[in-house]
Structure formats: structure tokens, C-alpha cells
Tab-separated table of C-alpha atoms in Angstrom:
chain	number	residue	atom	x	y	z
A	192	MET	CA	22.362	-155.724	-16.699
A	193	SER	CA	24.415	-153.921	-14.085
A	194	PRO	CA	25.106	-155.393	-10.649
A	195	SER	CA	22.247	-154.501	-8.334
A	196	SER	CA	24.398	-153.090	-5.533
A	197	PRO	CA	28.131	-152.410	-5.123
A	198	SER	CA	28.249	-154.343	-1.859
A	199	SER	CA	25.684	-157.028	-2.744
A	200	SER	CA	28.366	-159.700	-3.176
A	201	VAL	CA	29.705	-159.008	0.318
A	202	GLN	CA	26.244	-159.221	1.851
A	203	GLU	CA	25.531	-162.439	-0.034
A	204	ALA	CA	28.740	-163.892	1.389
A	205	ARG	CA	27.714	-162.809	4.903
A	206	ASN	CA	24.315	-164.426	4.407
A	207	ALA	CA	25.947	-167.646	3.196
A	208	LEU	CA	28.224	-167.751	6.244
A	209	GLY	CA	25.240	-167.142	8.512
A	210	LEU	CA	23.330	-169.970	6.845
A	211	ARG	CA	26.290	-172.284	7.410
A	212	LEU	CA	26.392	-171.354	11.093
A	213	ARG	CA	22.659	-171.972	11.413
A	214	GLU	CA	22.988	-175.420	9.813
A	215	ILE	CA	25.783	-176.300	12.252
A	216	ARG	CA	23.602	-175.235	15.183
A	217	LYS	CA	20.600	-177.202	13.939
A	218	ASP	CA	22.710	-180.297	13.299
A	219	ALA	CA	23.780	-180.038	16.936
A	220	LEU	CA	20.079	-179.980	17.949
A	221	LEU	CA	20.533	-176.669	19.738
A	222	SER	CA	18.126	-173.760	19.751
A	223	ALA	CA	19.554	-170.286	19.234
A	224	ARG	CA	18.665	-169.464	22.844
A	225	ALA	CA	20.450	-172.585	24.126
A	226	LEU	CA	23.596	-171.856	22.127
A	227	ALA	CA	23.648	-168.245	23.303
A	228	ARG	CA	23.329	-169.412	26.916
A	229	LEU	CA	26.225	-171.863	26.523
A	230	ALA	CA	28.409	-169.195	24.891
A	231	GLY	CA	27.464	-166.498	27.405
A	232	TRP	CA	25.904	-164.225	24.765
A	233	HIS	CA	22.734	-162.194	24.586
A	234	GLU	CA	20.175	-164.419	22.871
A	235	SER	CA	19.807	-161.994	19.938
A	236	LYS	CA	23.446	-162.481	18.923
A	237	CYS	CA	22.859	-165.856	17.296
A	238	SER	CA	20.098	-164.367	15.164
A	239	ARG	CA	22.269	-161.436	14.048
A	240	LEU	CA	25.095	-163.781	13.030
A	241	GLU	CA	22.831	-166.273	11.269
A	242	HIS	CA	21.076	-163.581	9.237
A	243	GLY	CA	24.279	-161.835	8.162
A	244	HIS	CA	23.504	-158.714	10.182
A	245	ALA	CA	26.803	-159.004	12.047
A	246	MET	CA	30.150	-160.636	11.341
A	247	PRO	CA	31.464	-163.205	13.838
A	248	SER	CA	34.867	-162.697	15.405
A	249	ASP	CA	37.406	-165.510	15.510
A	250	ALA	CA	36.431	-166.088	19.137
A	251	ASP	CA	32.724	-166.217	18.230
A	252	ILE	CA	33.368	-168.922	15.645
A	253	ARG	CA	35.501	-170.984	18.010
A	254	SER	CA	32.806	-170.791	20.676
A	255	TRP	CA	30.053	-171.622	18.169
A	256	THR	CA	31.806	-174.696	16.800
A	257	LEU	CA	32.914	-175.847	20.268
A	258	HIS	CA	29.410	-175.813	21.736
A	259	CYS	CA	27.985	-177.389	18.580
A	260	GLY	CA	30.479	-180.243	18.838
A	261	VAL	CA	32.423	-179.475	15.640
A	262	PRO	CA	35.558	-177.594	16.745
A	263	ASP	CA	37.388	-179.036	13.725
A	264	GLN	CA	35.333	-176.708	11.475
A	265	ALA	CA	36.525	-173.552	13.207
A	266	ALA	CA	39.628	-172.950	11.086
A	267	ASP	CA	37.714	-173.133	7.803
A	268	LEU	CA	34.946	-170.863	9.068
A	269	ILE	CA	37.449	-168.329	10.395
A	270	ALA	CA	39.217	-168.247	7.006
A	271	THR	CA	35.853	-167.692	5.287
A	272	ALA	CA	34.930	-164.852	7.644
A	273	ARG	CA	38.303	-163.163	7.212
A	274	GLY	CA	37.923	-163.368	3.438
A	275	ILE	CA	34.564	-161.618	3.632
A	276	ASP	CA	35.977	-158.946	5.932
A	277	SER	CA	38.837	-158.213	3.512
A	278	ALA	CA	36.527	-157.968	0.486
A	279	TYR	CA	35.141	-154.559	1.470
A	280	VAL	CA	37.945	-152.265	2.616
A	281	GLU	CA	37.670	-148.530	3.218
A	282	TRP	CA	40.050	-146.369	1.190
A	283	ARG	CA	41.401	-144.806	4.365
A	284	ARG	CA	42.553	-148.212	5.539
A	285	ILE	CA	44.139	-149.049	2.172
A	286	GLU	CA	45.878	-145.677	1.931
A	287	ARG	CA	46.990	-145.431	5.542
A	288	PRO	CA	50.583	-146.600	4.743
A	289	GLY	CA	50.703	-144.139	1.829
A	290	LEU	CA	49.589	-143.899	-1.783
A	291	LYS	CA	52.841	-145.438	-3.027
A	292	HIS	CA	52.180	-148.550	-0.969
A	293	ALA	CA	48.611	-148.724	-2.278
A	294	GLN	CA	49.909	-148.577	-5.864
A	295	GLU	CA	52.628	-151.162	-5.242
A	296	SER	CA	50.248	-153.600	-3.559
A	297	ILE	CA	48.393	-154.368	-6.791
A	298	ARG	CA	51.463	-154.820	-8.996
A	299	PRO	CA	51.446	-158.668	-8.719
A	300	LEU	CA	47.776	-158.745	-9.763
A	301	PHE	CA	48.519	-156.713	-12.880
A	302	GLU	CA	51.539	-158.820	-13.785
A	303	ARG	CA	49.737	-162.171	-13.572
A	304	THR	CA	46.519	-161.084	-15.296
A	305	ARG	CA	46.277	-161.805	-19.000
A	306	ARG	CA	42.804	-160.432	-19.815
A	307	PHE	CA	41.716	-157.090	-18.389
A	308	ARG	CA	38.175	-155.780	-18.777
A	309	MET	CA	37.912	-152.204	-17.492
A	310	TYR	CA	34.895	-149.927	-17.201
A	311	GLN	CA	35.359	-146.358	-16.015
A	312	SER	CA	32.582	-143.905	-15.268
A	313	TRP	CA	34.709	-141.535	-13.164
A	314	VAL	CA	38.172	-140.910	-14.602
A	315	VAL	CA	40.513	-142.212	-17.294
A	316	PRO	CA	41.739	-145.700	-16.248
A	317	GLY	CA	45.035	-145.604	-14.371
A	318	LEU	CA	46.853	-147.721	-16.955
A	319	LEU	CA	46.089	-145.095	-19.602
A	320	GLN	CA	46.831	-141.970	-17.562
A	321	THR	CA	49.577	-139.419	-18.138
A	322	PRO	CA	51.845	-138.511	-15.193
A	323	ALA	CA	50.235	-135.071	-14.847
A	324	TYR	CA	46.701	-136.489	-14.856
A	325	THR	CA	47.660	-139.126	-12.271
A	326	LYS	CA	49.325	-136.482	-10.126
A	327	THR	CA	46.159	-134.385	-10.119
A	328	VAL	CA	43.974	-137.382	-9.235
A	329	LEU	CA	46.240	-138.464	-6.368
A	330	GLU	CA	46.581	-134.906	-5.045
A	331	THR	CA	42.791	-134.763	-4.857
A	332	ILE	CA	42.775	-138.032	-2.890
A	333	VAL	CA	45.293	-136.581	-0.429
A	334	LYS	CA	43.104	-133.515	0.018
A	335	LEU	CA	39.777	-135.324	0.324
A	336	ARG	CA	40.829	-138.353	2.348
A	337	GLY	CA	43.772	-137.015	4.298
A	338	ALA	CA	46.160	-139.615	2.889
A	339	ILE	CA	49.932	-139.390	3.290
A	340	ASP	CA	51.326	-137.006	0.691
A	341	ASP	CA	53.749	-139.247	-1.197
A	342	VAL	CA	52.166	-138.377	-4.537
A	343	GLU	CA	55.396	-138.134	-6.536
A	344	ASP	CA	56.458	-141.642	-5.502
A	345	ALA	CA	52.970	-143.015	-6.141
A	346	VAL	CA	52.909	-141.482	-9.637
A	347	ALA	CA	56.247	-143.145	-10.422
A	348	VAL	CA	54.892	-146.549	-9.363
A	349	ARG	CA	51.761	-146.172	-11.484
A	350	MET	CA	53.767	-145.092	-14.533
A	351	ASP	CA	56.083	-148.076	-14.102
A	352	ARG	CA	53.057	-150.368	-13.912
A	353	GLN	CA	52.028	-149.229	-17.390
A	354	ARG	CA	54.751	-151.472	-18.787
A	355	VAL	CA	52.165	-154.271	-18.842
A	356	LEU	CA	50.582	-152.486	-21.816
A	357	HIS	CA	53.568	-153.376	-23.958
A	358	THR	CA	55.016	-156.547	-22.425
A	359	GLY	CA	53.893	-160.141	-22.130
A	360	HIS	CA	50.610	-161.446	-23.479
A	361	HIS	CA	48.212	-159.061	-21.766
A	362	ARG	CA	44.990	-157.927	-23.457
A	363	PHE	CA	42.943	-154.887	-22.436
A	364	ALA	CA	39.282	-154.196	-23.203
A	365	VAL	CA	38.542	-150.673	-21.945
A	366	VAL	CA	35.127	-148.983	-21.920
A	367	ILE	CA	34.651	-145.425	-20.662
A	368	GLU	CA	31.742	-143.028	-20.604
A	369	GLU	CA	32.065	-139.953	-22.840
A	370	TRP	CA	31.572	-137.676	-19.848
A	371	VAL	CA	34.961	-138.915	-18.571
A	372	LEU	CA	36.439	-137.149	-21.609
A	373	ARG	CA	34.507	-133.998	-20.743
A	374	SER	CA	35.347	-133.906	-17.038
A	375	VAL	CA	38.358	-131.599	-16.760
A	376	ILE	CA	40.891	-133.042	-14.323
A	377	GLY	CA	43.608	-130.540	-13.402
A	378	ASP	CA	43.318	-127.869	-16.073
A	379	ALA	CA	42.810	-127.648	-19.834
A	380	GLU	CA	46.480	-128.353	-20.542
A	381	VAL	CA	46.560	-131.475	-18.375
A	382	MET	CA	43.295	-132.687	-19.861
A	383	ALA	CA	44.325	-132.058	-23.465
A	384	ALA	CA	47.508	-134.060	-22.955
A	385	GLN	CA	45.533	-136.877	-21.371
A	386	LEU	CA	43.066	-137.007	-24.233
A	387	GLY	CA	45.944	-137.029	-26.693
A	388	GLN	CA	47.356	-139.978	-24.776
A	389	LEU	CA	44.069	-141.831	-25.233
A	390	ILE	CA	44.298	-141.391	-28.991
A	391	ALA	CA	47.856	-142.722	-28.945
A	392	VAL	CA	47.226	-145.788	-26.766
A	393	ALA	CA	44.139	-146.722	-28.777
A	394	THR	CA	46.490	-147.696	-31.595
A	395	THR	CA	48.254	-150.252	-29.379
A	396	PRO	CA	47.390	-153.755	-30.648
A	397	ALA	CA	46.731	-155.108	-27.157
A	398	ILE	CA	44.177	-152.395	-26.313
A	399	SER	CA	40.540	-152.115	-27.352
A	400	LEU	CA	39.170	-148.694	-26.405
A	401	GLY	CA	35.428	-148.163	-26.478
A	402	ILE	CA	33.572	-144.985	-25.561
A	403	ILE	CA	29.866	-144.810	-24.723
A	404	PRO	CA	28.570	-141.572	-26.300
A	405	LEU	CA	26.463	-139.110	-24.355
A	406	GLY	CA	22.795	-139.543	-25.200
A	407	THR	CA	23.082	-143.277	-25.880
A	408	ILE	CA	19.885	-145.215	-25.158
A	409	ARG	CA	21.130	-147.387	-22.330
A	410	GLY	CA	19.031	-150.527	-22.463
A	411	GLY	CA	20.690	-153.009	-20.092
A	412	GLY	CA	24.033	-151.205	-19.972
A	413	TRP	CA	23.298	-148.766	-17.183
A	414	PRO	CA	26.064	-146.489	-15.900
A	415	THR	CA	27.517	-148.031	-12.787
A	416	GLU	CA	30.485	-147.892	-10.445
A	417	SER	CA	33.904	-148.208	-12.075
A	418	PHE	CA	35.299	-151.738	-12.054
A	419	THR	CA	38.027	-153.962	-13.489
A	420	ILE	CA	37.743	-157.694	-14.168
A	421	TYR	CA	41.050	-159.561	-13.893
A	422	ASP	CA	40.814	-162.701	-16.043
A	423	ASP	CA	37.946	-164.634	-14.468
A	424	ALA	CA	39.627	-164.556	-11.057
A	425	GLN	CA	38.387	-161.364	-9.394
A	426	VAL	CA	36.727	-157.990	-9.833
A	427	ASN	CA	37.923	-154.793	-8.167
A	428	VAL	CA	35.206	-152.186	-7.741
A	429	GLU	CA	35.790	-148.509	-6.949
A	430	LEU	CA	33.251	-147.125	-4.492
A	431	VAL	CA	33.196	-143.634	-3.046
A	432	SER	CA	34.340	-144.717	0.412
A	433	ALA	CA	35.768	-148.168	-0.128
A	434	HIS	CA	37.360	-150.752	-2.384
A	435	LEU	CA	35.355	-153.904	-3.096
A	436	THR	CA	36.959	-157.169	-4.181
A	437	VAL	CA	34.627	-159.761	-5.707
A	438	THR	CA	35.937	-163.324	-5.996
A	439	SER	CA	32.789	-165.443	-5.944
A	440	PRO	CA	32.037	-167.039	-9.343
A	441	GLY	CA	28.500	-165.665	-9.277
A	442	GLY	CA	29.642	-162.134	-8.489
A	443	ILE	CA	32.313	-162.195	-11.180
A	444	ALA	CA	29.732	-163.462	-13.685
A	445	GLU	CA	27.446	-160.527	-12.818
A	446	TYR	CA	30.157	-158.003	-13.573
A	447	ALA	CA	31.142	-159.861	-16.734
A	448	ARG	CA	27.541	-159.616	-17.961
A	449	ALA	CA	27.465	-155.929	-17.052
A	450	PHE	CA	30.686	-155.351	-19.013
A	451	THR	CA	29.278	-157.151	-22.061
A	452	GLU	CA	26.198	-154.904	-21.970
A	453	LEU	CA	28.319	-151.763	-21.578
A	454	GLU	CA	30.787	-152.593	-24.350
A	455	SER	CA	27.886	-153.264	-26.703
A	456	LEU	CA	26.892	-149.587	-26.325
A	457	ALA	CA	30.382	-148.236	-27.014
A	458	VAL	CA	31.826	-146.974	-30.278
A	459	TYR	CA	35.311	-147.890	-31.409
A	460	GLY	CA	37.991	-146.916	-33.912
A	461	ALA	CA	37.333	-143.760	-35.895
A	462	ALA	CA	34.071	-143.057	-34.062
A	463	ALA	CA	35.792	-143.216	-30.672
A	464	ARG	CA	38.662	-141.073	-31.939
A	465	ALA	CA	36.160	-138.447	-33.129
A	466	LEU	CA	34.675	-138.237	-29.620
A	467	VAL	CA	38.113	-137.715	-28.099
A	468	ILE	CA	39.009	-135.036	-30.660
A	469	ALA	CA	35.708	-133.261	-30.002
A	470	ALA	CA	36.515	-133.239	-26.285
A	471	ILE	CA	39.959	-131.771	-26.989
A	472	THR	CA	38.389	-129.088	-29.190
A	473	SER	CA	35.939	-128.162	-26.463
A	474	LEU	CA	38.842	-127.252	-24.175
A	475	GLY	CA	39.496	-124.215	-26.351
């Protein structure tokens, strides 16, 4: 089954932090109203924090732990809150220093990962893209999100990152929806070259390329947001407005189950190649 909501893992983490704050307050034998009075807050603030409706600032956590008599727990709680805050990051914030920087920032993750599981419902995965296809995608990002136009440099970084396909002991399980093959990015020439690239990389021993055909009875493998699982360490999820990082074991397990369902619907080898060739033919 697919994850129920792109940001559900973040909200679960907020709820867990709120529960921890509530337990600290109760252990201190303080009511929410009493704690709010001691901290100089509106009495509704404690409720919002405890129910995950708001995120506490560093100062909020220090005040909470101080008045509950456990100031030694502040550092750990602050680290937890900062981790939750960094899990859901808007693209504009990520891309503010430039697209090249955004591409370079994930290089260490790619280099240390051994097992990649990628599902794409939007575009061809970046590791399998041609320079022209990548250029078109990044130019669209510049136009839509007002990012710094350093597309040429960003393309060079992404192409260099593709070395992981042929070096080390990396393994790549890739599943894409057939409509990704049919969605023309750039123009027919750019798309034809990209589809030809897919045929070529599918012969690489380290890569397993599966395609879910149009019209497939979905069962549990519903179409969902694009995501990549890096070993069993984290999941990066592509949302329309933001980038979601999932690191909780339960959240990673959800995406792993979703990937298993999706790859079970895909076709491989000659059948996958036939779908790519049909998409090339349709370009005219």
C-alpha cells in the first residue's frame, strides 16, 4: 500500500514530540494552565504544542524544561525539534543558493548509498537523464519557482553524479510509470534521446528498470509521489512545493512496502523495452 500522506511522517514526529512534552509536564505535576502562567504564555499554547499543532522554538523548549524541573532534557528535545523542522523543506529554501548547490548537496548521500530504490511518477529519474532532458527540467524549475539561473552548472553536477551508476558496489532498482515515457519534456528530439538513453542504461548490470504499463490494475500499488529509498537509512520524497526527508524506521518501512507493491506491477526486460520503443515511435 502507498503511504497515506506525503507529510504524514512529519506530523507523526510532531505528535510524538508533543506527547513527550506532555509527559514531562505531567511528571512535574503541572497543569497546562499552570505551566503557561509560569512561562508567560497564553494558556492555549501548551495545548497547541502538546497536540503537534505548532512546533516549539528553542526558547519554548528551554522554558518548558526549566519550569518542569528537567532543564537537562532541553538539548535533546531541541535536537529532536530541529530534526523535524528540517524534514519538510520548501523547494524555494533548498534552491535559494542556486540549483548547482542543491545538486551538490546530495552528492555525499549518493556516494555512500549502496542500494537505491527509486519510484518516479513525474519525470525520468535524475540518475538516468540525458544532459538535454535535465537542462529542460531545471529550466522549468527556474521559470516556475524563480530559482537562480545556474542551469548549465547544475546540469554538469548532475551528469558527474551519474558516475555512481558504473563505480563501486551500488545497486539501483528503478520503477517508473509508463506515462513518464509519454510525457514530452522539451521537444520530440530531446524526448527521443532520453528514451534511447533508458534503453541503453537498462542493460547496465547494476540497474533494474521496471515500467508500470498504462491500464494496469493497481491493487495495492497506487500511483503516488515520486520517492527514493537510500539503503534503509532515509527516504527522499518529491512534493510539489517541498522536499520531504523520512528517517523514522516506521516511515521508511511504509515507503519500502509501497515500493514492493509498485515493482510487483512493473514489467521488465523485453516487455519494458517494448514500452519504451512504442513511446519513441509515438513521437513521430
